[in-house]
Amino acid sequence: MSTDTSTGPAAPLKAVVFDWGGTITPWNLVPRQLQWLAAGALLDEADPERAAAALAAAETEIWSIWAETSEVASILTVPRMAADTLGVELPDGLADEVLAAHLETMAPNIHARPEARRALAALKERGLLVGILTSSHWPRSWHERLFEEDGLADLLDICVCGSDLKRAKPDPDSFLTVLRMLGITPAEAVFVADSPWDISGAQSVGMRAIWLPNGLQEEEGTAPEAIVTDLVGVVDVVDRWLDPVPLSS
């Protein structure tokens, strides 16, 4: 289902770029400390819950930095931050084991929306470029694994992660980076997101925006060109933009 609030013609559409968390993939609502429990057991066998709390606090800190400044701190820094807090050693290789345990905990709980492959495939069939721009501080390899598991990897022309950037969404440069890599102008692209500030960020550089509300964030001030309730709705909106009804004279 979709609602189109755009008025008048726009530049021909060449690409649809999606946010990831909350848009392609529903939000994972597992408490952060539980997400780190298996990893905590590796960092401190005697008190894994305390270690998990330190790991969760470290990740919360780097998310807070992003929320306040758009600056990205990689998740790779989390084991060191937690080890310093706990006053424990972090031998060579242990940080990688901690992060791997965290990913194995997270992966079963993170899946693309059921309609994601159908929607992205439909956009590709229309000759459009399809990409993802995410603020995630996860390494690219983690995302590539999930895209493969969700059957989306072959449908993506580009994926830019927060860990690839100095400043992530909603900083304008993050959107401009994707556009440069795709070789298109802002007016030729639409950004699809669940976050009101991502909608505003995309519009600030001249992109059109489609909003997929998540019900978790305030809606005030959000003025997208279209609103949808699922990813298939994105295809419906794009079809109207690709073949607009002529304005009556």
Tab-separated table of C-alpha atoms in Angstrom:
chain	number	residue	atom	x	y	z
A	1	MET	CA	0.000	0.000	0.000
A	2	SER	CA	1.277	3.491	-0.782
A	3	THR	CA	0.397	7.183	-0.711
A	4	ASP	CA	2.024	9.515	-3.225
A	5	THR	CA	2.247	13.170	-2.145
A	6	SER	CA	4.488	14.377	-4.980
A	7	THR	CA	3.276	17.066	-7.353
A	8	GLY	CA	4.351	17.681	-10.917
A	9	PRO	CA	7.104	16.074	-13.044
A	10	ALA	CA	10.634	15.355	-11.846
A	11	ALA	CA	13.874	14.174	-13.434
A	12	PRO	CA	13.800	10.615	-14.831
A	13	LEU	CA	14.364	8.087	-12.067
A	14	LYS	CA	17.499	5.936	-12.377
A	15	ALA	CA	18.070	4.480	-8.915
A	16	VAL	CA	16.348	3.457	-5.702
A	17	VAL	CA	18.541	3.437	-2.589
A	18	PHE	CA	17.315	1.846	0.627
A	19	ASP	CA	18.163	2.219	4.262
A	20	TRP	CA	18.858	-1.186	5.842
A	21	GLY	CA	17.907	-1.456	9.539
A	22	GLY	CA	14.195	-0.767	9.949
A	23	THR	CA	13.609	-0.605	6.193
A	24	ILE	CA	14.966	-3.640	4.338
A	25	THR	CA	15.244	-5.457	7.667
A	26	PRO	CA	12.835	-4.894	10.576
A	27	TRP	CA	14.362	-3.607	13.776
A	28	ASN	CA	15.924	-6.249	16.024
A	29	LEU	CA	14.378	-5.612	19.448
A	30	VAL	CA	16.439	-8.160	21.418
A	31	PRO	CA	17.913	-6.266	24.426
A	32	ARG	CA	21.481	-5.221	23.664
A	33	GLN	CA	23.011	-6.964	26.681
A	34	LEU	CA	21.517	-10.289	25.561
A	35	GLN	CA	22.969	-9.700	22.103
A	36	TRP	CA	26.432	-9.730	23.691
A	37	LEU	CA	25.998	-12.554	26.236
A	38	ALA	CA	27.782	-15.303	24.275
A	39	ALA	CA	30.561	-12.864	23.424
A	40	GLY	CA	30.792	-11.838	27.086
A	41	ALA	CA	31.574	-15.413	28.075
A	42	LEU	CA	34.697	-15.236	25.920
A	43	LEU	CA	35.807	-11.934	27.390
A	44	ASP	CA	35.280	-12.938	31.037
A	45	GLU	CA	34.430	-16.575	31.728
A	46	ALA	CA	33.960	-15.885	35.433
A	47	ASP	CA	31.271	-13.247	34.936
A	48	PRO	CA	29.865	-13.308	31.391
A	49	GLU	CA	26.867	-11.152	32.313
A	50	ARG	CA	29.135	-8.372	33.586
A	51	ALA	CA	31.224	-8.642	30.433
A	52	ALA	CA	28.102	-8.575	28.249
A	53	ALA	CA	26.960	-5.427	30.052
A	54	ALA	CA	30.333	-3.788	29.341
A	55	LEU	CA	30.190	-4.789	25.673
A	56	ALA	CA	26.630	-3.496	25.369
A	57	ALA	CA	27.602	-0.228	27.052
A	58	ALA	CA	30.512	0.196	24.642
A	59	GLU	CA	28.247	-0.340	21.635
A	60	THR	CA	25.692	2.069	23.078
A	61	GLU	CA	28.444	4.658	23.406
A	62	ILE	CA	29.464	4.439	19.761
A	63	TRP	CA	25.803	4.633	18.689
A	64	SER	CA	25.432	7.738	20.859
A	65	ILE	CA	28.395	9.360	19.131
A	66	TRP	CA	26.731	8.695	15.778
A	67	ALA	CA	23.373	10.061	16.957
A	68	GLU	CA	24.968	13.284	18.174
A	69	THR	CA	27.529	13.904	15.432
A	70	SER	CA	26.950	11.428	12.531
A	71	GLU	CA	30.553	10.303	13.118
A	72	VAL	CA	31.010	6.538	12.857
A	73	ALA	CA	33.011	4.428	15.285
A	74	SER	CA	33.438	0.839	14.104
A	75	ILE	CA	32.051	-2.039	16.131
A	76	LEU	CA	35.599	-3.408	15.927
A	77	THR	CA	36.456	-1.025	18.773
A	78	VAL	CA	33.852	-2.496	21.143
A	79	PRO	CA	35.899	-5.435	22.576
A	80	ARG	CA	38.807	-3.122	23.453
A	81	MET	CA	36.509	-0.563	25.075
A	82	ALA	CA	34.817	-3.284	27.138
A	83	ALA	CA	38.113	-4.905	28.137
A	84	ASP	CA	39.397	-1.548	29.373
A	85	THR	CA	36.217	-1.041	31.397
A	86	LEU	CA	36.491	-4.516	32.939
A	87	GLY	CA	40.234	-4.309	33.508
A	88	VAL	CA	40.854	-7.590	31.676
A	89	GLU	CA	43.418	-8.587	29.087
A	90	LEU	CA	42.519	-8.741	25.409
A	91	PRO	CA	45.029	-11.158	23.858
A	92	ASP	CA	45.692	-11.209	20.131
A	93	GLY	CA	42.779	-12.820	18.330
A	94	LEU	CA	40.305	-12.587	21.202
A	95	ALA	CA	38.627	-9.449	19.863
A	96	ASP	CA	37.879	-11.292	16.611
A	97	GLU	CA	36.421	-14.225	18.560
A	98	VAL	CA	34.245	-11.882	20.625
A	99	LEU	CA	32.899	-10.169	17.517
A	100	ALA	CA	32.313	-13.483	15.739
A	101	ALA	CA	30.301	-14.737	18.724
A	102	HIS	CA	28.237	-11.546	18.637
A	103	LEU	CA	27.496	-11.972	14.916
A	104	GLU	CA	26.460	-15.604	15.417
A	105	THR	CA	24.047	-14.441	18.123
A	106	MET	CA	22.640	-11.670	15.944
A	107	ALA	CA	22.384	-13.361	12.549
A	108	PRO	CA	19.442	-15.697	13.346
A	109	ASN	CA	17.419	-12.688	14.531
A	110	ILE	CA	18.056	-10.462	11.508
A	111	HIS	CA	16.215	-11.178	8.282
A	112	ALA	CA	14.973	-9.036	5.429
A	113	ARG	CA	11.254	-8.391	5.151
A	114	PRO	CA	9.454	-11.269	3.408
A	115	GLU	CA	8.657	-9.095	0.386
A	116	ALA	CA	12.195	-7.673	0.052
A	117	ARG	CA	13.469	-9.907	-2.747
A	118	ARG	CA	10.267	-9.534	-4.764
A	119	ALA	CA	10.362	-5.747	-4.454
A	120	LEU	CA	14.049	-5.364	-5.291
A	121	ALA	CA	13.743	-7.772	-8.220
A	122	ALA	CA	10.828	-5.750	-9.583
A	123	LEU	CA	12.913	-2.567	-9.443
A	124	LYS	CA	15.775	-4.278	-11.277
A	125	GLU	CA	13.327	-5.510	-13.930
A	126	ARG	CA	12.424	-1.866	-14.528
A	127	GLY	CA	16.041	-1.109	-15.374
A	128	LEU	CA	16.784	0.743	-12.140
A	129	LEU	CA	19.928	0.698	-10.068
A	130	VAL	CA	19.319	-0.622	-6.542
A	131	GLY	CA	21.497	0.152	-3.553
A	132	ILE	CA	21.699	0.243	0.219
A	133	LEU	CA	23.041	3.038	2.391
A	134	THR	CA	23.180	2.121	6.053
A	135	SER	CA	24.572	3.873	9.117
A	136	SER	CA	25.567	0.490	10.537
A	137	HIS	CA	28.971	0.311	12.204
A	138	TRP	CA	29.247	-3.362	11.270
A	139	PRO	CA	31.983	-4.396	8.832
A	140	ARG	CA	30.911	-4.756	5.201
A	141	SER	CA	31.591	-8.505	5.330
A	142	TRP	CA	28.893	-8.956	7.986
A	143	HIS	CA	26.318	-7.241	5.797
A	144	GLU	CA	27.374	-9.195	2.719
A	145	ARG	CA	26.789	-12.428	4.634
A	146	LEU	CA	23.267	-11.340	5.597
A	147	PHE	CA	22.471	-10.198	2.053
A	148	GLU	CA	23.510	-13.627	0.787
A	149	GLU	CA	21.424	-15.407	3.408
A	150	ASP	CA	18.394	-13.258	2.568
A	151	GLY	CA	18.805	-13.806	-1.190
A	152	LEU	CA	19.398	-10.119	-1.915
A	153	ALA	CA	23.084	-9.988	-2.832
A	154	ASP	CA	22.536	-10.489	-6.565
A	155	LEU	CA	20.018	-7.638	-6.677
A	156	LEU	CA	22.266	-4.943	-5.197
A	157	ASP	CA	24.400	-2.663	-7.343
A	158	ILE	CA	25.979	-1.009	-4.335
A	159	CYS	CA	26.065	-1.096	-0.549
A	160	VAL	CA	27.657	1.664	1.493
A	161	CYS	CA	27.952	1.083	5.244
A	162	GLY	CA	28.545	3.568	8.015
A	163	SER	CA	31.814	1.711	8.622
A	164	ASP	CA	32.876	2.812	5.101
A	165	LEU	CA	32.338	6.487	5.919
A	166	LYS	CA	33.634	9.149	8.276
A	167	ARG	CA	30.135	10.537	8.722
A	168	ALA	CA	27.003	8.433	8.256
A	169	LYS	CA	23.347	9.238	7.607
A	170	PRO	CA	21.739	11.678	7.910
A	171	ASP	CA	24.876	13.669	7.048
A	172	PRO	CA	24.494	14.935	3.446
A	173	ASP	CA	27.904	13.608	2.415
A	174	SER	CA	26.756	10.016	2.995
A	175	PHE	CA	23.993	10.399	0.413
A	176	LEU	CA	26.283	12.240	-2.002
A	177	THR	CA	28.860	9.449	-1.701
A	178	VAL	CA	26.340	6.857	-2.868
A	179	LEU	CA	25.198	9.076	-5.734
A	180	ARG	CA	28.782	9.622	-6.899
A	181	MET	CA	29.440	5.884	-6.810
A	182	LEU	CA	26.288	5.233	-8.851
A	183	GLY	CA	27.165	8.022	-11.302
A	184	ILE	CA	23.826	9.804	-11.010
A	185	THR	CA	22.450	13.123	-9.769
A	186	PRO	CA	20.282	13.540	-6.667
A	187	ALA	CA	17.216	14.276	-8.791
A	188	GLU	CA	17.615	10.879	-10.479
A	189	ALA	CA	17.416	8.911	-7.227
A	190	VAL	CA	14.951	8.142	-4.474
A	191	PHE	CA	15.822	7.130	-0.929
A	192	VAL	CA	13.595	4.750	1.038
A	193	ALA	CA	13.806	4.844	4.817
A	194	ASP	CA	11.917	4.306	8.057
A	195	SER	CA	13.605	7.187	9.875
A	196	PRO	CA	12.274	10.751	9.604
A	197	TRP	CA	15.788	12.192	9.816
A	198	ASP	CA	16.944	9.958	6.949
A	199	ILE	CA	14.032	11.293	4.900
A	200	SER	CA	15.110	14.850	5.656
A	201	GLY	CA	18.767	14.041	4.986
A	202	ALA	CA	18.035	12.614	1.550
A	203	GLN	CA	15.808	15.545	0.642
A	204	SER	CA	18.479	18.002	1.761
A	205	VAL	CA	20.705	16.934	-1.156
A	206	GLY	CA	17.860	16.895	-3.699
A	207	MET	CA	16.785	13.245	-3.627
A	208	ARG	CA	13.164	12.209	-3.531
A	209	ALA	CA	12.175	10.255	-0.434
A	210	ILE	CA	9.769	7.420	0.299
A	211	TRP	CA	8.928	6.868	3.948
A	212	LEU	CA	8.193	3.450	5.449
A	213	PRO	CA	7.183	4.385	9.032
A	214	ASN	CA	8.362	2.046	11.771
A	215	GLY	CA	5.997	3.238	14.493
A	216	LEU	CA	8.931	3.801	16.848
A	217	GLN	CA	9.882	7.393	15.984
A	218	GLU	CA	8.144	10.744	15.956
A	219	GLU	CA	6.534	11.703	12.667
A	220	GLU	CA	6.394	15.474	13.191
A	221	GLY	CA	8.066	17.455	10.409
A	222	THR	CA	8.407	14.511	8.028
A	223	ALA	CA	7.342	15.479	4.491
A	224	PRO	CA	8.298	12.663	2.083
A	225	GLU	CA	7.193	12.532	-1.539
A	226	ALA	CA	5.447	9.221	-0.780
A	227	ILE	CA	4.510	7.017	2.164
A	228	VAL	CA	4.314	3.220	2.001
A	229	THR	CA	3.430	0.409	4.380
A	230	ASP	CA	5.714	-2.235	2.861
A	231	LEU	CA	8.431	-2.623	0.238
A	232	VAL	CA	5.980	-3.617	-2.493
A	233	GLY	CA	4.455	-0.169	-2.027
A	234	VAL	CA	7.798	1.286	-3.083
A	235	VAL	CA	7.428	-0.432	-6.449
A	236	ASP	CA	3.917	0.987	-6.812
A	237	VAL	CA	5.188	4.522	-6.201
A	238	VAL	CA	8.137	4.084	-8.542
A	239	ASP	CA	5.816	2.830	-11.278
A	240	ARG	CA	3.774	6.029	-11.006
A	241	TRP	CA	6.933	8.112	-11.221
A	242	LEU	CA	8.261	6.158	-14.199
A	243	ASP	CA	4.980	6.453	-16.102
A	244	PRO	CA	3.167	9.502	-14.693
A	245	VAL	CA	-0.373	10.339	-15.671
A	246	PRO	CA	-0.206	13.439	-17.899
A	247	LEU	CA	-1.449	16.605	-16.229
A	248	SER	CA	-4.708	17.852	-17.672
A	249	SER	CA	-4.407	21.128	-19.565
